Amino acid sequence: MPKFPNKPYFAEIKRSADVDLREIARLAGVELEIIRKLNPGLNQPILYAAHSNTLLVPIEYSAKIQASLSVYKPPKPQRSYTVRKGDTLGEIAARFDVSVKALQRLNGLGKKKLIKPGMKLGIPNAPKPGNWES
């Protein structure tokens, strides 16, 4: 067997807010494909803090990516919607071409917290999840 150096290949980066990995890769000058290969559980280029707050990156890029994260400002929802009687998350998501999960994440909704008439919902900027290249 060939000898391999006994040193770590990747580093863990913790993040408490949602991150668009395309933007982080661009800011750090790192190929998105490198981040994608180390994080196969991510099926889209958004790292949602509610789902996972850990990102694996090659150790040689960790300082650049950490620096990029320190200046990264996630876009705020530009749209909002006031829930009307009879609305469902599915209908609202379809109206704004976003996923139900994205609406839930952004607004802290789930099985215990549901929408009610009069509630204001933030609408994510990102369209329904697609592939990493979008």
mmCIF file with all atom_site columns, C-alpha atoms in Angstrom:
data_model
loop_
_atom_site.group_PDB
_atom_site.id
_atom_site.type_symbol
_atom_site.label_atom_id
_atom_site.label_alt_id
_atom_site.label_comp_id
_atom_site.label_asym_id
_atom_site.label_entity_id
_atom_site.label_seq_id
_atom_site.pdbx_PDB_ins_code
_atom_site.Cartn_x
_atom_site.Cartn_y
_atom_site.Cartn_z
_atom_site.occupancy
_atom_site.B_iso_or_equiv
_atom_site.pdbx_formal_charge
_atom_site.auth_seq_id
_atom_site.auth_comp_id
_atom_site.auth_asym_id
_atom_site.auth_atom_id
_atom_site.pdbx_PDB_model_num
ATOM 1   C CA . MET A 1 1   ? 0.000   0.000  0.000   1.00 0.00 ? 1   MET A CA 1
ATOM 2   C CA . PRO A 1 2   ? 1.205   3.504  -0.695  1.00 0.00 ? 2   PRO A CA 1
ATOM 3   C CA . LYS A 1 3   ? 2.051   5.708  2.249   1.00 0.00 ? 3   LYS A CA 1
ATOM 4   C CA . PHE A 1 4   ? -0.226  8.625  3.007   1.00 0.00 ? 4   PHE A CA 1
ATOM 5   C CA . PRO A 1 5   ? 0.671   11.561 5.200   1.00 0.00 ? 5   PRO A CA 1
ATOM 6   C CA . ASN A 1 6   ? -0.781  11.289 8.688   1.00 0.00 ? 6   ASN A CA 1
ATOM 7   C CA . LYS A 1 7   ? -2.533  14.642 8.727   1.00 0.00 ? 7   LYS A CA 1
ATOM 8   C CA . PRO A 1 8   ? -6.158  15.737 8.547   1.00 0.00 ? 8   PRO A CA 1
ATOM 9   C CA . TYR A 1 9   ? -7.606  16.355 5.100   1.00 0.00 ? 9   TYR A CA 1
ATOM 10  C CA . PHE A 1 10  ? -10.707 18.298 6.108   1.00 0.00 ? 10  PHE A CA 1
ATOM 11  C CA . ALA A 1 11  ? -11.876 20.694 8.800   1.00 0.00 ? 11  ALA A CA 1
ATOM 12  C CA . GLU A 1 12  ? -15.316 21.201 10.337  1.00 0.00 ? 12  GLU A CA 1
ATOM 13  C CA . ILE A 1 13  ? -16.781 24.652 10.176  1.00 0.00 ? 13  ILE A CA 1
ATOM 14  C CA . LYS A 1 14  ? -19.770 25.464 12.385  1.00 0.00 ? 14  LYS A CA 1
ATOM 15  C CA . ARG A 1 15  ? -22.433 27.930 11.269  1.00 0.00 ? 15  ARG A CA 1
ATOM 16  C CA . SER A 1 16  ? -25.576 29.064 13.098  1.00 0.00 ? 16  SER A CA 1
ATOM 17  C CA . ALA A 1 17  ? -27.284 30.737 10.130  1.00 0.00 ? 17  ALA A CA 1
ATOM 18  C CA . ASP A 1 18  ? -28.309 29.571 6.670   1.00 0.00 ? 18  ASP A CA 1
ATOM 19  C CA . VAL A 1 19  ? -25.520 29.792 4.106   1.00 0.00 ? 19  VAL A CA 1
ATOM 20  C CA . ASP A 1 20  ? -25.550 29.730 0.319   1.00 0.00 ? 20  ASP A CA 1
ATOM 21  C CA . LEU A 1 21  ? -22.500 27.576 -0.401  1.00 0.00 ? 21  LEU A CA 1
ATOM 22  C CA . ARG A 1 22  ? -22.228 28.939 -3.953  1.00 0.00 ? 22  ARG A CA 1
ATOM 23  C CA . GLU A 1 23  ? -21.610 32.402 -2.533  1.00 0.00 ? 23  GLU A CA 1
ATOM 24  C CA . ILE A 1 24  ? -19.149 31.140 0.087   1.00 0.00 ? 24  ILE A CA 1
ATOM 25  C CA . ALA A 1 25  ? -17.209 29.217 -2.580  1.00 0.00 ? 25  ALA A CA 1
ATOM 26  C CA . ARG A 1 26  ? -17.141 32.326 -4.764  1.00 0.00 ? 26  ARG A CA 1
ATOM 27  C CA . LEU A 1 27  ? -15.957 34.569 -1.925  1.00 0.00 ? 27  LEU A CA 1
ATOM 28  C CA . ALA A 1 28  ? -13.257 32.088 -0.874  1.00 0.00 ? 28  ALA A CA 1
ATOM 29  C CA . GLY A 1 29  ? -12.138 31.288 -4.419  1.00 0.00 ? 29  GLY A CA 1
ATOM 30  C CA . VAL A 1 30  ? -12.864 27.576 -3.902  1.00 0.00 ? 30  VAL A CA 1
ATOM 31  C CA . GLU A 1 31  ? -14.537 25.273 -6.402  1.00 0.00 ? 31  GLU A CA 1
ATOM 32  C CA . LEU A 1 32  ? -18.047 24.413 -5.278  1.00 0.00 ? 32  LEU A CA 1
ATOM 33  C CA . GLU A 1 33  ? -17.480 20.817 -6.380  1.00 0.00 ? 33  GLU A CA 1
ATOM 34  C CA . ILE A 1 34  ? -14.840 20.391 -3.650  1.00 0.00 ? 34  ILE A CA 1
ATOM 35  C CA . ILE A 1 35  ? -17.334 21.418 -0.958  1.00 0.00 ? 35  ILE A CA 1
ATOM 36  C CA . ARG A 1 36  ? -20.010 19.248 -2.539  1.00 0.00 ? 36  ARG A CA 1
ATOM 37  C CA . LYS A 1 37  ? -17.852 16.117 -2.493  1.00 0.00 ? 37  LYS A CA 1
ATOM 38  C CA . LEU A 1 38  ? -17.061 16.515 1.203   1.00 0.00 ? 38  LEU A CA 1
ATOM 39  C CA . ASN A 1 39  ? -20.712 17.109 2.096   1.00 0.00 ? 39  ASN A CA 1
ATOM 40  C CA . PRO A 1 40  ? -22.645 14.445 0.161   1.00 0.00 ? 40  PRO A CA 1
ATOM 41  C CA . GLY A 1 41  ? -25.626 14.757 2.507   1.00 0.00 ? 41  GLY A CA 1
ATOM 42  C CA . LEU A 1 42  ? -26.389 18.204 1.122   1.00 0.00 ? 42  LEU A CA 1
ATOM 43  C CA . ASN A 1 43  ? -28.647 17.846 -1.897  1.00 0.00 ? 43  ASN A CA 1
ATOM 44  C CA . GLN A 1 44  ? -28.730 21.556 -2.627  1.00 0.00 ? 44  GLN A CA 1
ATOM 45  C CA . PRO A 1 45  ? -26.258 24.417 -2.296  1.00 0.00 ? 45  PRO A CA 1
ATOM 46  C CA . ILE A 1 46  ? -27.916 25.908 0.770   1.00 0.00 ? 46  ILE A CA 1
ATOM 47  C CA . LEU A 1 47  ? -26.699 24.852 4.216   1.00 0.00 ? 47  LEU A CA 1
ATOM 48  C CA . TYR A 1 48  ? -29.740 25.306 6.438   1.00 0.00 ? 48  TYR A CA 1
ATOM 49  C CA . ALA A 1 49  ? -28.678 25.815 10.056  1.00 0.00 ? 49  ALA A CA 1
ATOM 50  C CA . ALA A 1 50  ? -31.881 24.157 11.254  1.00 0.00 ? 50  ALA A CA 1
ATOM 51  C CA . HIS A 1 51  ? -30.890 20.989 9.402   1.00 0.00 ? 51  HIS A CA 1
ATOM 52  C CA . SER A 1 52  ? -27.120 20.945 9.956   1.00 0.00 ? 52  SER A CA 1
ATOM 53  C CA . ASN A 1 53  ? -24.699 23.519 11.244  1.00 0.00 ? 53  ASN A CA 1
ATOM 54  C CA . THR A 1 54  ? -21.534 21.666 10.226  1.00 0.00 ? 54  THR A CA 1
ATOM 55  C CA . LEU A 1 55  ? -19.750 22.036 6.926   1.00 0.00 ? 55  LEU A CA 1
ATOM 56  C CA . LEU A 1 56  ? -16.726 19.957 5.964   1.00 0.00 ? 56  LEU A CA 1
ATOM 57  C CA . VAL A 1 57  ? -14.054 21.721 3.902   1.00 0.00 ? 57  VAL A CA 1
ATOM 58  C CA . PRO A 1 58  ? -10.524 20.819 2.804   1.00 0.00 ? 58  PRO A CA 1
ATOM 59  C CA . ILE A 1 59  ? -8.156  21.935 5.535   1.00 0.00 ? 59  ILE A CA 1
ATOM 60  C CA . GLU A 1 60  ? -6.089  24.061 3.138   1.00 0.00 ? 60  GLU A CA 1
ATOM 61  C CA . TYR A 1 61  ? -9.215  26.144 2.341   1.00 0.00 ? 61  TYR A CA 1
ATOM 62  C CA . SER A 1 62  ? -10.617 26.361 5.871   1.00 0.00 ? 62  SER A CA 1
ATOM 63  C CA . ALA A 1 63  ? -9.050  29.758 6.685   1.00 0.00 ? 63  ALA A CA 1
ATOM 64  C CA . LYS A 1 64  ? -10.326 31.277 3.419   1.00 0.00 ? 64  LYS A CA 1
ATOM 65  C CA . ILE A 1 65  ? -13.802 29.867 3.964   1.00 0.00 ? 65  ILE A CA 1
ATOM 66  C CA . GLN A 1 66  ? -13.886 31.005 7.604   1.00 0.00 ? 66  GLN A CA 1
ATOM 67  C CA . ALA A 1 67  ? -12.906 34.505 6.444   1.00 0.00 ? 67  ALA A CA 1
ATOM 68  C CA . SER A 1 68  ? -15.634 34.413 3.789   1.00 0.00 ? 68  SER A CA 1
ATOM 69  C CA . LEU A 1 69  ? -18.193 33.364 6.387   1.00 0.00 ? 69  LEU A CA 1
ATOM 70  C CA . SER A 1 70  ? -17.200 36.248 8.638   1.00 0.00 ? 70  SER A CA 1
ATOM 71  C CA . VAL A 1 71  ? -18.119 38.781 5.926   1.00 0.00 ? 71  VAL A CA 1
ATOM 72  C CA . TYR A 1 72  ? -21.026 36.815 4.441   1.00 0.00 ? 72  TYR A CA 1
ATOM 73  C CA . LYS A 1 73  ? -24.402 38.420 4.946   1.00 0.00 ? 73  LYS A CA 1
ATOM 74  C CA . PRO A 1 74  ? -27.288 36.148 3.984   1.00 0.00 ? 74  PRO A CA 1
ATOM 75  C CA . PRO A 1 75  ? -29.961 37.888 1.961   1.00 0.00 ? 75  PRO A CA 1
ATOM 76  C CA . LYS A 1 76  ? -32.998 38.806 3.989   1.00 0.00 ? 76  LYS A CA 1
ATOM 77  C CA . PRO A 1 77  ? -36.375 37.728 2.740   1.00 0.00 ? 77  PRO A CA 1
ATOM 78  C CA . GLN A 1 78  ? -37.491 40.411 0.331   1.00 0.00 ? 78  GLN A CA 1
ATOM 79  C CA . ARG A 1 79  ? -41.074 39.315 0.378   1.00 0.00 ? 79  ARG A CA 1
ATOM 80  C CA . SER A 1 80  ? -43.599 38.606 3.037   1.00 0.00 ? 80  SER A CA 1
ATOM 81  C CA . TYR A 1 81  ? -47.088 37.223 3.004   1.00 0.00 ? 81  TYR A CA 1
ATOM 82  C CA . THR A 1 82  ? -49.935 37.583 5.480   1.00 0.00 ? 82  THR A CA 1
ATOM 83  C CA . VAL A 1 83  ? -51.721 34.283 5.976   1.00 0.00 ? 83  VAL A CA 1
ATOM 84  C CA . ARG A 1 84  ? -55.419 34.327 5.125   1.00 0.00 ? 84  ARG A CA 1
ATOM 85  C CA . LYS A 1 85  ? -58.135 32.051 6.426   1.00 0.00 ? 85  LYS A CA 1
ATOM 86  C CA . GLY A 1 86  ? -58.033 28.729 4.579   1.00 0.00 ? 86  GLY A CA 1
ATOM 87  C CA . ASP A 1 87  ? -54.433 29.109 3.363   1.00 0.00 ? 87  ASP A CA 1
ATOM 88  C CA . THR A 1 88  ? -52.140 26.106 3.519   1.00 0.00 ? 88  THR A CA 1
ATOM 89  C CA . LEU A 1 89  ? -48.356 26.064 3.395   1.00 0.00 ? 89  LEU A CA 1
ATOM 90  C CA . GLY A 1 90  ? -48.545 24.065 0.174   1.00 0.00 ? 90  GLY A CA 1
ATOM 91  C CA . GLU A 1 91  ? -50.669 26.716 -1.526  1.00 0.00 ? 91  GLU A CA 1
ATOM 92  C CA . ILE A 1 92  ? -48.462 29.557 -0.290  1.00 0.00 ? 92  ILE A CA 1
ATOM 93  C CA . ALA A 1 93  ? -45.316 27.717 -1.405  1.00 0.00 ? 93  ALA A CA 1
ATOM 94  C CA . ALA A 1 94  ? -46.779 27.101 -4.859  1.00 0.00 ? 94  ALA A CA 1
ATOM 95  C CA . ARG A 1 95  ? -47.833 30.755 -5.176  1.00 0.00 ? 95  ARG A CA 1
ATOM 96  C CA . PHE A 1 96  ? -44.259 31.943 -4.556  1.00 0.00 ? 96  PHE A CA 1
ATOM 97  C CA . ASP A 1 97  ? -42.489 28.989 -6.244  1.00 0.00 ? 97  ASP A CA 1
ATOM 98  C CA . VAL A 1 98  ? -40.654 27.926 -3.097  1.00 0.00 ? 98  VAL A CA 1
ATOM 99  C CA . SER A 1 99  ? -40.629 24.643 -1.207  1.00 0.00 ? 99  SER A CA 1
ATOM 100 C CA . VAL A 1 100 ? -42.795 24.011 1.832   1.00 0.00 ? 100 VAL A CA 1
ATOM 101 C CA . LYS A 1 101 ? -39.648 23.014 3.753   1.00 0.00 ? 101 LYS A CA 1
ATOM 102 C CA . ALA A 1 102 ? -37.982 26.337 2.916   1.00 0.00 ? 102 ALA A CA 1
ATOM 103 C CA . LEU A 1 103 ? -41.053 28.210 4.224   1.00 0.00 ? 103 LEU A CA 1
ATOM 104 C CA . GLN A 1 104 ? -41.015 26.118 7.388   1.00 0.00 ? 104 GLN A CA 1
ATOM 105 C CA . ARG A 1 105 ? -37.289 26.663 7.974   1.00 0.00 ? 105 ARG A CA 1
ATOM 106 C CA . LEU A 1 106 ? -37.383 30.393 7.388   1.00 0.00 ? 106 LEU A CA 1
ATOM 107 C CA . ASN A 1 107 ? -40.391 30.903 9.635   1.00 0.00 ? 107 ASN A CA 1
ATOM 108 C CA . GLY A 1 108 ? -39.620 28.347 12.342  1.00 0.00 ? 108 GLY A CA 1
ATOM 109 C CA . LEU A 1 109 ? -42.705 26.302 11.522  1.00 0.00 ? 109 LEU A CA 1
ATOM 110 C CA . GLY A 1 110 ? -43.194 22.620 12.146  1.00 0.00 ? 110 GLY A CA 1
ATOM 111 C CA . LYS A 1 111 ? -45.508 20.092 13.709  1.00 0.00 ? 111 LYS A CA 1
ATOM 112 C CA . LYS A 1 112 ? -45.908 22.165 16.864  1.00 0.00 ? 112 LYS A CA 1
ATOM 113 C CA . LYS A 1 113 ? -46.012 25.627 15.283  1.00 0.00 ? 113 LYS A CA 1
ATOM 114 C CA . LEU A 1 114 ? -48.543 26.019 12.497  1.00 0.00 ? 114 LEU A CA 1
ATOM 115 C CA . ILE A 1 115 ? -49.714 28.945 10.384  1.00 0.00 ? 115 ILE A CA 1
ATOM 116 C CA . LYS A 1 116 ? -52.704 31.009 11.460  1.00 0.00 ? 116 LYS A CA 1
ATOM 117 C CA . PRO A 1 117 ? -54.673 33.767 9.731   1.00 0.00 ? 117 PRO A CA 1
ATOM 118 C CA . GLY A 1 118 ? -52.983 37.129 10.211  1.00 0.00 ? 118 GLY A CA 1
ATOM 119 C CA . MET A 1 119 ? -49.521 35.612 10.665  1.00 0.00 ? 119 MET A CA 1
ATOM 120 C CA . LYS A 1 120 ? -46.791 37.220 8.544   1.00 0.00 ? 120 LYS A CA 1
ATOM 121 C CA . LEU A 1 121 ? -44.535 34.762 6.737   1.00 0.00 ? 121 LEU A CA 1
ATOM 122 C CA . GLY A 1 122 ? -41.154 35.553 5.259   1.00 0.00 ? 122 GLY A CA 1
ATOM 123 C CA . ILE A 1 123 ? -40.828 34.197 1.741   1.00 0.00 ? 123 ILE A CA 1
ATOM 124 C CA . PRO A 1 124 ? -37.378 32.835 0.821   1.00 0.00 ? 124 PRO A CA 1
ATOM 125 C CA . ASN A 1 125 ? -35.548 34.377 -2.110  1.00 0.00 ? 125 ASN A CA 1
ATOM 126 C CA . ALA A 1 126 ? -34.441 30.989 -3.402  1.00 0.00 ? 126 ALA A CA 1
ATOM 127 C CA . PRO A 1 127 ? -36.797 29.065 -5.685  1.00 0.00 ? 127 PRO A CA 1
ATOM 128 C CA . LYS A 1 128 ? -37.666 25.418 -5.076  1.00 0.00 ? 128 LYS A CA 1
ATOM 129 C CA . PRO A 1 129 ? -34.548 23.339 -4.484  1.00 0.00 ? 129 PRO A CA 1
ATOM 130 C CA . GLY A 1 130 ? -32.873 22.213 -7.634  1.00 0.00 ? 130 GLY A CA 1
ATOM 131 C CA . ASN A 1 131 ? -29.442 20.974 -8.339  1.00 0.00 ? 131 ASN A CA 1
ATOM 132 C CA . TRP A 1 132 ? -26.147 22.407 -7.193  1.00 0.00 ? 132 TRP A CA 1
ATOM 133 C CA . GLU A 1 133 ? -25.483 24.125 -10.478 1.00 0.00 ? 133 GLU A CA 1
ATOM 134 C CA . SER A 1 134 ? -28.544 26.368 -10.341 1.00 0.00 ? 134 SER A CA 1
#
